Amino acid sequence: MAGRDWEMVGAPNARDLGGLPGADGRRVRAGRLIRTPALGRLTDEDLPVLAKLGPVCVVDLRDGSEIAVAPSDRLVGEPRVVHLPVHDPEHPVFTYVSAVLLGHDLDAYAELAREGTAGAMAEIYRWFVTGESARVGFAEAVRLASRPENLPLVYHCSAGKDRTGWLTVILLTALGVDEATIRTEYLRNNALTASLRAVIVEAMRRQPELDVEAVLPVLEVRAGYLDAGYDEVRRVHGSFDGYLRDGLGLTDDDLTALRAQLLE
C-alpha cells in the first residue's frame, strides 16, 4: 500500500513516505512511516484502509486545546497513542486553524486573520526550530520512529501540513533524503487538499465580513515557510546535522537506529 495506492476521504493529504530515496542508495521502507491530518474526520469507508496500514503507534502533535474542539480520532485496533504537543501559547494559530477547519467557530477567524498571515506562518516555522515544546516533541517523535515496536507509525497534527510537515522534514533529512525531494514532498499538500480548501473558502465567502484572502496563508503550505525553517536551522545550528544533534539532542545511536528501521 505504498505511495498513493490508497487514500482516505477524511484525510486527503495522508501519505506513506515509503519509496523516497535515502542514504546510501537505499529507500524509505513502505508502510512504516505514515503522515496524516487528525483522524477524527475519517469516514466508515476509510477505516478498512487504516486497518490495512495497521498503525502500532499514533503520534499526536496537537495541544489539548485543539483536541478538545475536534472530533475524536477514529482508530482501528488498539494502537499506542502518544501525545507530544508542539504548541506555542504566544502564537496559538493552530488552535484557531482547528476551529475554522472544523467549521464551527468562525469567531476564531478574526484572530486567525491576525495570527495567520504569511509572515506569521514563517515565524511559526522558525519557532519549530527553537521553541522548547517543538524541540522536545519532534525529538521524541524521531526516537519513537527509530524503535521497531512502534512501527508502523502514524503521526499527525490538526491539518497535517505544518507541524506534521516539519517533522517529516526532520525524519527524511535524518534518513538521508535530499532537500529537493523533501521540498517536493512537503508541497504535495496543496494539490492533495485542493478540494477541501475549496469547500472551506466557499463557506467563508458566504460570510461577507470575512476576508478570505487573509486566511489562505494558513490553509496552504508555501515554499517560503519551509525556507524560514531551513534559514533558522542554519542561523542557529550552522547545518541540519547540527540541528539534529544539538537542537534535538539526537545521538549517533538514535540516527543509526532510525536508518536501520526505516531504510531498505
XYZ file of C-alpha atoms in Angstrom:
264
model
C 0.000 0.000 0.000
C 2.859 2.326 -0.742
C 2.605 5.792 -2.191
C -0.888 6.720 -3.328
C -2.104 3.167 -3.883
C -4.587 4.025 -1.148
C -6.370 7.114 0.004
C -8.727 8.176 2.756
C -11.575 10.578 2.029
C -11.432 12.056 5.518
C -7.646 12.500 5.389
C -6.897 13.616 1.824
C -3.273 14.552 2.496
C -2.411 11.295 4.286
C 0.518 9.524 2.691
C 3.141 6.867 3.162
C 6.717 8.144 2.938
C 7.839 4.783 1.553
C 9.857 4.726 -1.647
C 11.663 8.057 -1.266
C 15.398 7.763 -1.967
C 17.519 7.991 1.175
C 21.097 7.412 2.278
C 23.497 5.012 0.528
C 21.146 4.342 -2.377
C 18.543 2.856 -0.032
C 14.877 3.829 0.005
C 12.464 4.606 2.794
C 10.587 1.416 3.662
C 6.957 1.338 2.595
C 4.252 1.040 5.221
C 6.399 2.153 8.152
C 6.017 5.938 8.343
C 2.646 7.493 7.533
C 1.815 11.182 7.859
C -1.810 12.258 8.195
C -4.048 15.057 9.424
C -6.066 14.464 12.590
C -8.121 11.305 12.144
C -11.442 12.489 13.565
C -12.931 13.046 10.122
C -12.273 9.571 8.753
C -15.325 8.024 7.114
C -16.564 4.498 7.710
C -15.042 3.601 4.332
C -11.664 4.949 5.459
C -11.413 2.638 8.458
C -10.584 -0.554 6.492
C -7.819 1.398 4.739
C -6.394 2.451 8.096
C -6.714 -1.139 9.283
C -4.582 -2.327 6.369
C -1.950 0.285 7.205
C -2.046 -1.212 10.696
C -0.528 1.560 12.833
C 1.010 0.300 16.054
C 1.765 3.789 17.360
C -0.034 7.089 16.672
C 1.810 10.313 17.498
C -0.484 13.326 18.027
C 1.304 16.682 17.890
C -1.766 18.728 18.867
C -2.219 20.722 22.037
C -5.038 19.797 24.395
C -6.937 22.941 23.351
C -7.077 21.641 19.774
C -8.014 18.105 20.742
C -10.860 19.457 22.903
C -12.659 21.129 19.974
C -12.068 18.343 17.443
C -13.893 15.074 16.903
C -12.036 12.161 18.484
C -9.555 10.373 16.256
C -11.118 7.316 14.663
C -8.679 4.466 15.150
C -8.718 0.755 14.431
C -7.186 -1.913 16.611
C -5.511 -0.654 19.754
C -2.531 1.454 18.686
C -0.497 3.167 21.355
C -1.364 6.887 21.215
C 1.402 9.281 22.253
C 0.619 12.967 22.720
C 3.589 15.234 22.033
C 2.061 18.720 21.969
C 4.000 21.143 19.794
C 2.289 24.355 20.826
C 3.347 27.950 21.316
C 0.944 29.782 23.652
C 2.314 33.068 22.329
C 1.148 32.197 18.808
C -1.924 29.972 19.174
C -2.593 29.966 15.440
C -3.118 26.200 15.334
C -5.993 26.446 17.803
C -7.667 28.974 15.504
C -6.932 26.848 12.436
C -8.555 23.871 14.123
C -11.674 25.863 14.917
C -12.029 27.260 11.405
C -11.216 23.950 9.691
C -13.893 22.250 11.781
C -16.355 24.870 10.593
C -17.951 25.556 13.938
C -16.123 28.581 15.267
C -15.774 31.425 12.822
C -15.385 33.684 15.851
C -11.804 32.458 15.786
C -11.498 33.977 12.340
C -10.529 37.496 13.445
C -7.643 36.114 15.479
C -6.702 33.799 12.632
C -6.537 36.692 10.188
C -4.165 38.451 12.587
C -2.074 35.422 13.581
C -2.154 33.615 10.261
C -0.511 35.946 7.794
C 2.261 34.554 5.611
C 4.768 36.411 7.802
C 3.287 34.905 10.951
C 3.408 31.433 9.411
C 7.086 31.869 8.578
C 7.668 32.928 12.185
C 5.988 29.711 13.352
C 8.380 27.659 11.217
C 11.302 29.482 12.813
C 9.760 28.662 16.196
C 9.618 24.970 15.175
C 13.430 25.053 15.257
C 13.924 26.902 18.546
C 10.731 26.510 20.593
C 11.039 24.304 23.650
C 7.934 22.169 23.107
C 8.822 21.857 19.426
C 12.319 20.584 20.138
C 11.092 18.162 22.799
C 8.143 16.873 20.766
C 9.938 16.462 17.456
C 12.930 14.765 19.083
C 10.749 12.261 20.920
C 8.808 11.530 17.726
C 12.085 10.666 15.951
C 13.083 8.356 18.809
C 9.701 6.623 18.660
C 10.125 6.115 14.915
C 13.538 4.530 15.463
C 12.132 1.686 17.576
C 10.668 -1.367 15.836
C 7.949 -1.873 18.435
C 6.357 1.424 17.295
C 6.155 0.610 13.581
C 4.104 1.208 11.528
C 3.922 4.708 12.982
C 1.262 7.279 12.068
C 1.885 10.887 13.051
C -0.378 13.892 12.743
C -1.255 17.355 13.960
C -4.537 19.037 13.058
C -4.406 19.864 9.347
C -1.430 17.554 8.767
C 0.682 20.132 6.985
C 2.801 22.354 9.265
C 3.911 20.501 12.400
C 3.458 17.226 10.537
C 5.300 18.772 7.594
C 8.272 19.920 9.656
C 8.522 16.587 11.465
C 8.584 14.980 8.007
C 11.463 17.294 7.037
C 13.350 16.167 10.155
C 12.710 12.448 9.586
C 13.544 12.489 5.894
C 16.686 14.559 6.383
C 17.836 12.153 9.085
C 17.214 9.315 6.614
C 19.421 10.970 4.006
C 16.694 12.174 1.637
C 17.873 15.234 -0.327
C 16.372 18.680 0.180
C 14.805 18.916 -3.293
C 12.895 15.655 -2.763
C 11.828 16.775 0.708
C 10.591 20.092 -0.678
C 8.516 18.338 -3.349
C 7.014 16.017 -0.736
C 6.158 18.972 1.508
C 4.462 20.955 -1.259
C 2.299 17.995 -2.328
C -0.079 19.011 0.448
C -1.650 21.771 -1.636
C -2.701 19.526 -4.516
C -3.954 16.815 -2.172
C -6.113 19.245 -0.175
C -7.338 21.446 -3.052
C -10.942 20.232 -2.909
C -11.101 20.515 0.884
C -9.659 24.027 0.714
C -12.279 24.986 -1.881
C -15.085 23.880 0.461
C -13.658 25.945 3.332
C -13.158 29.014 1.135
C -16.695 28.735 -0.250
C -18.105 28.569 3.297
C -16.133 31.689 4.178
C -17.316 33.548 1.103
C -20.862 33.189 2.391
C -19.803 35.318 5.377
C -19.372 38.760 3.780
C -17.471 40.126 6.768
C -14.665 37.581 6.292
C -11.637 38.355 4.140
C -10.892 35.017 2.515
C -7.512 36.180 1.227
C -6.385 36.792 4.800
C -6.881 33.160 5.762
C -5.344 31.493 2.709
C -1.807 31.519 4.182
C -2.870 29.100 6.915
C -4.790 26.786 4.597
C -1.767 26.170 2.355
C 1.844 25.190 2.627
C 4.278 27.550 0.926
C 7.904 27.270 -0.048
C 8.602 30.402 1.975
C 7.537 28.685 5.182
C 9.964 25.858 4.572
C 12.681 28.389 3.711
C 12.090 30.117 7.049
C 12.620 26.838 8.896
C 15.744 25.972 6.950
C 17.122 29.504 7.414
C 16.601 29.275 11.172
C 18.352 25.897 11.262
C 21.390 27.422 9.527
C 21.299 30.576 11.641
C 21.150 28.768 14.978
C 22.948 25.478 14.296
C 25.003 26.031 11.143
C 23.675 22.892 9.451
C 20.799 20.455 9.621
C 23.089 17.873 11.161
C 23.903 20.380 13.900
C 20.177 20.902 14.457
C 19.521 17.160 14.720
C 22.309 16.742 17.255
C 22.332 19.987 19.217
C 18.801 21.315 18.720
C 17.010 17.993 19.063
C 19.610 16.143 21.123
C 19.620 13.114 18.826
C 22.633 10.840 19.212
C 24.547 8.727 16.700
C 22.729 5.725 18.145
C 19.331 7.390 17.597
C 20.117 8.220 13.976
C 21.653 4.826 13.223
C 18.592 3.086 14.695
C 16.259 5.284 12.641
C 18.027 4.359 9.413
C 18.149 0.682 10.348
C 14.382 0.592 10.855
C 13.237 2.851 8.042
C 15.611 2.317 5.111
C 15.526 -0.818 2.985
